[in-house]
């Protein structure tokens, strides 16, 4: 009985003690939040931004000091990521939205590419991409994106250009662009493009040229 009474007394004492308050992110100073956010991967960064108004406001105000570290961690090779924006590893002048949009596109490719890549084989051979395969995929996407921005974007051809001269210039410029990359890089991009062509032929239209 005495032992039971002691146990009840200890339990009551514990219940009367105030519960320890967890260290909530919302209670930390902005400087510490910036430091914490800059050490997250992109998925964590995006989840925190979407679930907390305070964290979203901190990110929107200080993203130039946060996002480069996140990109370095989640979108390697980061230097080629920044080449898309022609900023030499600096953030673009038009703000956070285009960077986040591009990050979402890359993550969507990382999620969808394995399903397309392994669709022609047996279902049991399907799998996620390994770390080095993700790196190869991102490099191929960055090269493809740079090519598209250089030769297919709205600014690639001006309205006052002569058609034939511009066509000949584009051929030469494209050759020069291609020569700047190694054979290994083109094999990576070829693998991406072959997967895309197969997906288009089987799911959109048998003739890729008509799409």
PDB file of C-alpha atoms in Angstrom:
ATOM      1  CA  UNK A   1       0.000   0.000   0.000  1.00  0.00           C
ATOM      2  CA  UNK A   2       2.801   2.370   0.923  1.00  0.00           C
ATOM      3  CA  UNK A   3       4.514   1.740  -2.402  1.00  0.00           C
ATOM      4  CA  UNK A   4       1.251   2.373  -4.253  1.00  0.00           C
ATOM      5  CA  UNK A   5       0.767   5.655  -2.391  1.00  0.00           C
ATOM      6  CA  UNK A   6       4.277   6.783  -3.326  1.00  0.00           C
ATOM      7  CA  UNK A   7       3.620   5.997  -6.988  1.00  0.00           C
ATOM      8  CA  UNK A   8       0.374   7.989  -6.932  1.00  0.00           C
ATOM      9  CA  UNK A   9       2.152  10.936  -5.306  1.00  0.00           C
ATOM     10  CA  UNK A  10       4.918  10.903  -7.942  1.00  0.00           C
ATOM     11  CA  UNK A  11       2.354  10.713 -10.747  1.00  0.00           C
ATOM     12  CA  UNK A  12       0.399  13.631  -9.308  1.00  0.00           C
ATOM     13  CA  UNK A  13       3.571  15.682  -8.959  1.00  0.00           C
ATOM     14  CA  UNK A  14       4.499  14.999 -12.572  1.00  0.00           C
ATOM     15  CA  UNK A  15       1.049  16.029 -13.755  1.00  0.00           C
ATOM     16  CA  UNK A  16       1.325  19.313 -11.854  1.00  0.00           C
ATOM     17  CA  UNK A  17       4.645  20.187 -13.507  1.00  0.00           C
ATOM     18  CA  UNK A  18       4.285  22.399 -16.587  1.00  0.00           C
ATOM     19  CA  UNK A  19       4.903  20.583 -19.843  1.00  0.00           C
ATOM     20  CA  UNK A  20       8.077  21.514 -21.660  1.00  0.00           C
ATOM     21  CA  UNK A  21       7.314  23.838 -24.589  1.00  0.00           C
ATOM     22  CA  UNK A  22       8.699  22.617 -27.934  1.00  0.00           C
ATOM     23  CA  UNK A  23      11.034  24.956 -29.778  1.00  0.00           C
ATOM     24  CA  UNK A  24       8.703  26.110 -32.531  1.00  0.00           C
ATOM     25  CA  UNK A  25      10.176  27.611 -35.673  1.00  0.00           C
ATOM     26  CA  UNK A  26       7.655  30.427 -35.504  1.00  0.00           C
ATOM     27  CA  UNK A  27       9.194  31.556 -32.210  1.00  0.00           C
ATOM     28  CA  UNK A  28      12.736  31.881 -33.547  1.00  0.00           C
ATOM     29  CA  UNK A  29      14.241  35.178 -34.745  1.00  0.00           C
ATOM     30  CA  UNK A  30      14.339  35.813 -38.479  1.00  0.00           C
ATOM     31  CA  UNK A  31      18.131  35.498 -38.654  1.00  0.00           C
ATOM     32  CA  UNK A  32      17.989  31.982 -37.231  1.00  0.00           C
ATOM     33  CA  UNK A  33      15.115  31.026 -39.532  1.00  0.00           C
ATOM     34  CA  UNK A  34      17.117  32.154 -42.553  1.00  0.00           C
ATOM     35  CA  UNK A  35      20.051  30.017 -41.433  1.00  0.00           C
ATOM     36  CA  UNK A  36      17.839  26.970 -40.844  1.00  0.00           C
ATOM     37  CA  UNK A  37      15.990  27.318 -44.144  1.00  0.00           C
ATOM     38  CA  UNK A  38      19.229  27.636 -46.102  1.00  0.00           C
ATOM     39  CA  UNK A  39      20.264  24.172 -44.842  1.00  0.00           C
ATOM     40  CA  UNK A  40      17.131  22.353 -46.026  1.00  0.00           C
ATOM     41  CA  UNK A  41      16.553  20.407 -49.219  1.00  0.00           C
ATOM     42  CA  UNK A  42      13.999  21.699 -51.700  1.00  0.00           C
ATOM     43  CA  UNK A  43      11.136  19.470 -50.546  1.00  0.00           C
ATOM     44  CA  UNK A  44      11.526  20.617 -46.934  1.00  0.00           C
ATOM     45  CA  UNK A  45      11.965  24.221 -48.027  1.00  0.00           C
ATOM     46  CA  UNK A  46       8.767  24.089 -50.073  1.00  0.00           C
ATOM     47  CA  UNK A  47       6.773  22.327 -47.355  1.00  0.00           C
ATOM     48  CA  UNK A  48       7.777  24.914 -44.764  1.00  0.00           C
ATOM     49  CA  UNK A  49       6.958  27.734 -47.161  1.00  0.00           C
ATOM     50  CA  UNK A  50       3.499  26.304 -47.855  1.00  0.00           C
ATOM     51  CA  UNK A  51       2.525  25.490 -44.257  1.00  0.00           C
ATOM     52  CA  UNK A  52       3.576  28.601 -42.329  1.00  0.00           C
ATOM     53  CA  UNK A  53       2.651  32.184 -43.116  1.00  0.00           C
ATOM     54  CA  UNK A  54       5.567  33.467 -41.075  1.00  0.00           C
ATOM     55  CA  UNK A  55       8.082  31.235 -42.823  1.00  0.00           C
ATOM     56  CA  UNK A  56       6.607  32.155 -46.196  1.00  0.00           C
ATOM     57  CA  UNK A  57       7.027  35.855 -45.436  1.00  0.00           C
ATOM     58  CA  UNK A  58      10.615  35.279 -44.272  1.00  0.00           C
ATOM     59  CA  UNK A  59      11.396  33.323 -47.446  1.00  0.00           C
ATOM     60  CA  UNK A  60       9.737  35.863 -49.724  1.00  0.00           C
ATOM     61  CA  UNK A  61      11.750  38.676 -48.126  1.00  0.00           C
ATOM     62  CA  UNK A  62      15.102  36.889 -47.816  1.00  0.00           C
ATOM     63  CA  UNK A  63      15.019  34.264 -50.558  1.00  0.00           C
ATOM     64  CA  UNK A  64      18.212  35.597 -52.164  1.00  0.00           C
ATOM     65  CA  UNK A  65      20.102  34.454 -49.078  1.00  0.00           C
ATOM     66  CA  UNK A  66      18.245  31.149 -48.725  1.00  0.00           C
ATOM     67  CA  UNK A  67      17.487  29.608 -52.099  1.00  0.00           C
ATOM     68  CA  UNK A  68      21.019  29.394 -53.574  1.00  0.00           C
ATOM     69  CA  UNK A  69      22.062  26.976 -50.816  1.00  0.00           C
ATOM     70  CA  UNK A  70      18.890  24.933 -51.312  1.00  0.00           C
ATOM     71  CA  UNK A  71      19.541  24.721 -55.049  1.00  0.00           C
ATOM     72  CA  UNK A  72      23.156  23.712 -54.451  1.00  0.00           C
ATOM     73  CA  UNK A  73      21.894  20.847 -52.324  1.00  0.00           C
ATOM     74  CA  UNK A  74      18.931  19.633 -54.408  1.00  0.00           C
ATOM     75  CA  UNK A  75      19.659  20.569 -58.038  1.00  0.00           C
ATOM     76  CA  UNK A  76      23.275  19.684 -58.689  1.00  0.00           C
ATOM     77  CA  UNK A  77      25.095  20.589 -60.861  1.00  0.00           C
ATOM     78  CA  UNK A  78      24.060  23.997 -59.523  1.00  0.00           C
ATOM     79  CA  UNK A  79      26.278  25.967 -61.899  1.00  0.00           C
ATOM     80  CA  UNK A  80      24.366  24.540 -64.858  1.00  0.00           C
ATOM     81  CA  UNK A  81      21.086  25.277 -63.099  1.00  0.00           C
ATOM     82  CA  UNK A  82      22.057  28.948 -62.932  1.00  0.00           C
ATOM     83  CA  UNK A  83      23.208  28.935 -66.552  1.00  0.00           C
ATOM     84  CA  UNK A  84      19.536  28.576 -67.481  1.00  0.00           C
ATOM     85  CA  UNK A  85      19.006  32.103 -66.211  1.00  0.00           C
ATOM     86  CA  UNK A  86      22.261  33.466 -67.675  1.00  0.00           C
ATOM     87  CA  UNK A  87      23.222  34.922 -64.320  1.00  0.00           C
ATOM     88  CA  UNK A  88      26.569  33.274 -63.511  1.00  0.00           C
ATOM     89  CA  UNK A  89      25.357  31.726 -60.243  1.00  0.00           C
ATOM     90  CA  UNK A  90      23.331  34.779 -59.271  1.00  0.00           C
ATOM     91  CA  UNK A  91      19.597  34.923 -58.764  1.00  0.00           C
ATOM     92  CA  UNK A  92      17.494  36.417 -61.594  1.00  0.00           C
ATOM     93  CA  UNK A  93      16.236  39.970 -61.318  1.00  0.00           C
ATOM     94  CA  UNK A  94      12.561  39.096 -61.798  1.00  0.00           C
ATOM     95  CA  UNK A  95      12.220  37.469 -58.407  1.00  0.00           C
ATOM     96  CA  UNK A  96      11.412  34.198 -56.752  1.00  0.00           C
ATOM     97  CA  UNK A  97       8.489  32.837 -58.875  1.00  0.00           C
ATOM     98  CA  UNK A  98      10.484  31.864 -62.011  1.00  0.00           C
ATOM     99  CA  UNK A  99      13.066  30.074 -59.891  1.00  0.00           C
ATOM    100  CA  UNK A 100      10.430  28.116 -57.998  1.00  0.00           C
ATOM    101  CA  UNK A 101       8.612  27.290 -61.235  1.00  0.00           C
ATOM    102  CA  UNK A 102      11.801  25.881 -62.727  1.00  0.00           C
ATOM    103  CA  UNK A 103      12.530  23.895 -59.549  1.00  0.00           C
ATOM    104  CA  UNK A 104       9.038  22.390 -59.716  1.00  0.00           C
ATOM    105  CA  UNK A 105       9.561  21.435 -63.366  1.00  0.00           C
ATOM    106  CA  UNK A 106      12.827  19.647 -62.580  1.00  0.00           C
ATOM    107  CA  UNK A 107      11.271  17.798 -59.638  1.00  0.00           C
ATOM    108  CA  UNK A 108       8.329  16.766 -61.808  1.00  0.00           C
ATOM    109  CA  UNK A 109      10.758  15.362 -64.384  1.00  0.00           C
ATOM    110  CA  UNK A 110      12.613  13.479 -61.659  1.00  0.00           C
ATOM    111  CA  UNK A 111       9.332  11.908 -60.573  1.00  0.00           C
ATOM    112  CA  UNK A 112       7.941  11.122 -64.043  1.00  0.00           C
ATOM    113  CA  UNK A 113      11.059  10.125 -65.966  1.00  0.00           C
ATOM    114  CA  UNK A 114      11.513   6.672 -64.359  1.00  0.00           C
ATOM    115  CA  UNK A 115       7.947   5.720 -65.267  1.00  0.00           C
ATOM    116  CA  UNK A 116       8.559   6.688 -68.898  1.00  0.00           C
ATOM    117  CA  UNK A 117      12.099   5.321 -69.031  1.00  0.00           C
ATOM    118  CA  UNK A 118      11.226   1.843 -67.790  1.00  0.00           C
ATOM    119  CA  UNK A 119       7.759   1.574 -69.353  1.00  0.00           C
ATOM    120  CA  UNK A 120       9.030  -0.542 -72.254  1.00  0.00           C
ATOM    121  CA  UNK A 121      10.399  -3.254 -69.982  1.00  0.00           C
ATOM    122  CA  UNK A 122       8.807  -5.682 -67.567  1.00  0.00           C
ATOM    123  CA  UNK A 123       6.923  -4.006 -64.698  1.00  0.00           C
ATOM    124  CA  UNK A 124       9.160  -5.679 -62.131  1.00  0.00           C
ATOM    125  CA  UNK A 125      12.150  -3.854 -63.616  1.00  0.00           C
ATOM    126  CA  UNK A 126      10.677  -0.429 -62.883  1.00  0.00           C
ATOM    127  CA  UNK A 127      12.471   1.506 -60.178  1.00  0.00           C
ATOM    128  CA  UNK A 128      13.411   4.956 -59.009  1.00  0.00           C
ATOM    129  CA  UNK A 129      16.528   6.628 -60.324  1.00  0.00           C
ATOM    130  CA  UNK A 130      19.769   6.312 -58.422  1.00  0.00           C
ATOM    131  CA  UNK A 131      21.702   9.380 -57.295  1.00  0.00           C
ATOM    132  CA  UNK A 132      24.092   9.395 -60.260  1.00  0.00           C
ATOM    133  CA  UNK A 133      21.167   8.821 -62.653  1.00  0.00           C
ATOM    134  CA  UNK A 134      19.332  11.820 -61.221  1.00  0.00           C
ATOM    135  CA  UNK A 135      22.460  13.879 -61.803  1.00  0.00           C
ATOM    136  CA  UNK A 136      22.614  12.712 -65.437  1.00  0.00           C
ATOM    137  CA  UNK A 137      18.933  13.511 -65.926  1.00  0.00           C
ATOM    138  CA  UNK A 138      19.315  17.022 -64.524  1.00  0.00           C
ATOM    139  CA  UNK A 139      22.355  17.686 -66.705  1.00  0.00           C
ATOM    140  CA  UNK A 140      20.396  16.582 -69.772  1.00  0.00           C
ATOM    141  CA  UNK A 141      17.436  18.756 -68.802  1.00  0.00           C
ATOM    142  CA  UNK A 142      19.649  21.785 -68.248  1.00  0.00           C
ATOM    143  CA  UNK A 143      21.324  21.349 -71.635  1.00  0.00           C
ATOM    144  CA  UNK A 144      17.991  20.847 -73.385  1.00  0.00           C
ATOM    145  CA  UNK A 145      16.533  23.882 -71.624  1.00  0.00           C
ATOM    146  CA  UNK A 146      19.485  26.080 -72.581  1.00  0.00           C
ATOM    147  CA  UNK A 147      19.200  24.984 -76.198  1.00  0.00           C
ATOM    148  CA  UNK A 148      15.475  25.742 -76.215  1.00  0.00           C
ATOM    149  CA  UNK A 149      15.971  29.180 -74.669  1.00  0.00           C
ATOM    150  CA  UNK A 150      18.760  29.983 -77.117  1.00  0.00           C
ATOM    151  CA  UNK A 151      17.039  28.908 -80.327  1.00  0.00           C
ATOM    152  CA  UNK A 152      13.314  28.514 -79.715  1.00  0.00           C
ATOM    153  CA  UNK A 153      12.393  31.237 -77.234  1.00  0.00           C
ATOM    154  CA  UNK A 154      10.611  34.426 -78.295  1.00  0.00           C
ATOM    155  CA  UNK A 155      13.844  36.427 -78.187  1.00  0.00           C
ATOM    156  CA  UNK A 156      15.776  33.923 -80.307  1.00  0.00           C
ATOM    157  CA  UNK A 157      14.488  35.397 -83.617  1.00  0.00           C
ATOM    158  CA  UNK A 158      13.743  39.078 -84.092  1.00  0.00           C
ATOM    159  CA  UNK A 159      10.928  40.298 -86.332  1.00  0.00           C
ATOM    160  CA  UNK A 160      13.217  42.248 -88.668  1.00  0.00           C
ATOM    161  CA  UNK A 161      15.585  39.337 -89.393  1.00  0.00           C
ATOM    162  CA  UNK A 162      15.716  38.064 -92.959  1.00  0.00           C
ATOM    163  CA  UNK A 163      14.425  34.500 -93.027  1.00  0.00           C
ATOM    164  CA  UNK A 164      17.270  32.886 -95.002  1.00  0.00           C
ATOM    165  CA  UNK A 165      20.017  34.775 -93.195  1.00  0.00           C
ATOM    166  CA  UNK A 166      18.501  33.965 -89.841  1.00  0.00           C
ATOM    167  CA  UNK A 167      18.174  30.289 -90.783  1.00  0.00           C
ATOM    168  CA  UNK A 168      21.831  30.107 -91.808  1.00  0.00           C
ATOM    169  CA  UNK A 169      22.864  31.955 -88.673  1.00  0.00           C
ATOM    170  CA  UNK A 170      20.876  29.576 -86.507  1.00  0.00           C
ATOM    171  CA  UNK A 171      22.538  26.568 -88.122  1.00  0.00           C
ATOM    172  CA  UNK A 172      25.978  27.964 -87.380  1.00  0.00           C
ATOM    173  CA  UNK A 173      25.014  29.068 -83.896  1.00  0.00           C
ATOM    174  CA  UNK A 174      23.546  25.672 -83.117  1.00  0.00           C
ATOM    175  CA  UNK A 175      26.695  23.925 -84.293  1.00  0.00           C
ATOM    176  CA  UNK A 176      28.782  26.204 -82.101  1.00  0.00           C
ATOM    177  CA  UNK A 177      26.472  25.509 -79.173  1.00  0.00           C
ATOM    178  CA  UNK A 178      26.712  21.758 -79.685  1.00  0.00           C
ATOM    179  CA  UNK A 179      30.502  21.783 -79.943  1.00  0.00           C
ATOM    180  CA  UNK A 180      30.736  23.256 -76.476  1.00  0.00           C
ATOM    181  CA  UNK A 181      29.681  19.993 -74.829  1.00  0.00           C
ATOM    182  CA  UNK A 182      31.297  16.602 -74.445  1.00  0.00           C
ATOM    183  CA  UNK A 183      30.152  13.399 -76.126  1.00  0.00           C
ATOM    184  CA  UNK A 184      29.074  12.053 -72.742  1.00  0.00           C
ATOM    185  CA  UNK A 185      26.755  15.024 -72.269  1.00  0.00           C
ATOM    186  CA  UNK A 186      25.084  14.309 -75.597  1.00  0.00           C
ATOM    187  CA  UNK A 187      24.576  10.675 -74.708  1.00  0.00           C
ATOM    188  CA  UNK A 188      22.778  11.848 -71.562  1.00  0.00           C
ATOM    189  CA  UNK A 189      20.605  14.217 -73.571  1.00  0.00           C
ATOM    190  CA  UNK A 190      20.000  11.593 -76.259  1.00  0.00           C
ATOM    191  CA  UNK A 191      18.703   9.190 -73.620  1.00  0.00           C
ATOM    192  CA  UNK A 192      16.299  11.856 -72.369  1.00  0.00           C
ATOM    193  CA  UNK A 193      15.167  12.761 -75.881  1.00  0.00           C
ATOM    194  CA  UNK A 194      14.710   9.117 -76.928  1.00  0.00           C
ATOM    195  CA  UNK A 195      12.510   8.554 -73.884  1.00  0.00           C
ATOM    196  CA  UNK A 196      10.447  11.637 -74.690  1.00  0.00           C
ATOM    197  CA  UNK A 197      10.043  10.615 -78.345  1.00  0.00           C
ATOM    198  CA  UNK A 198       8.901   7.132 -77.345  1.00  0.00           C
ATOM    199  CA  UNK A 199       6.387   8.581 -74.874  1.00  0.00           C
ATOM    200  CA  UNK A 200       5.030  10.989 -77.508  1.00  0.00           C
ATOM    201  CA  UNK A 201       4.711   8.262 -80.170  1.00  0.00           C
ATOM    202  CA  UNK A 202       2.919   5.843 -77.859  1.00  0.00           C
ATOM    203  CA  UNK A 203       0.742   8.250 -75.882  1.00  0.00           C
ATOM    204  CA  UNK A 204       0.173  11.332 -78.033  1.00  0.00           C
ATOM    205  CA  UNK A 205       0.719  10.737 -81.753  1.00  0.00           C
ATOM    206  CA  UNK A 206       2.599   8.062 -83.759  1.00  0.00           C
ATOM    207  CA  UNK A 207       4.270  10.793 -85.822  1.00  0.00           C
ATOM    208  CA  UNK A 208       6.479  12.974 -83.634  1.00  0.00           C
ATOM    209  CA  UNK A 209       6.874  15.502 -86.457  1.00  0.00           C
ATOM    210  CA  UNK A 210       3.143  16.265 -86.340  1.00  0.00           C
ATOM    211  CA  UNK A 211       3.167  17.141 -82.651  1.00  0.00           C
TER     212      UNK A 211
END
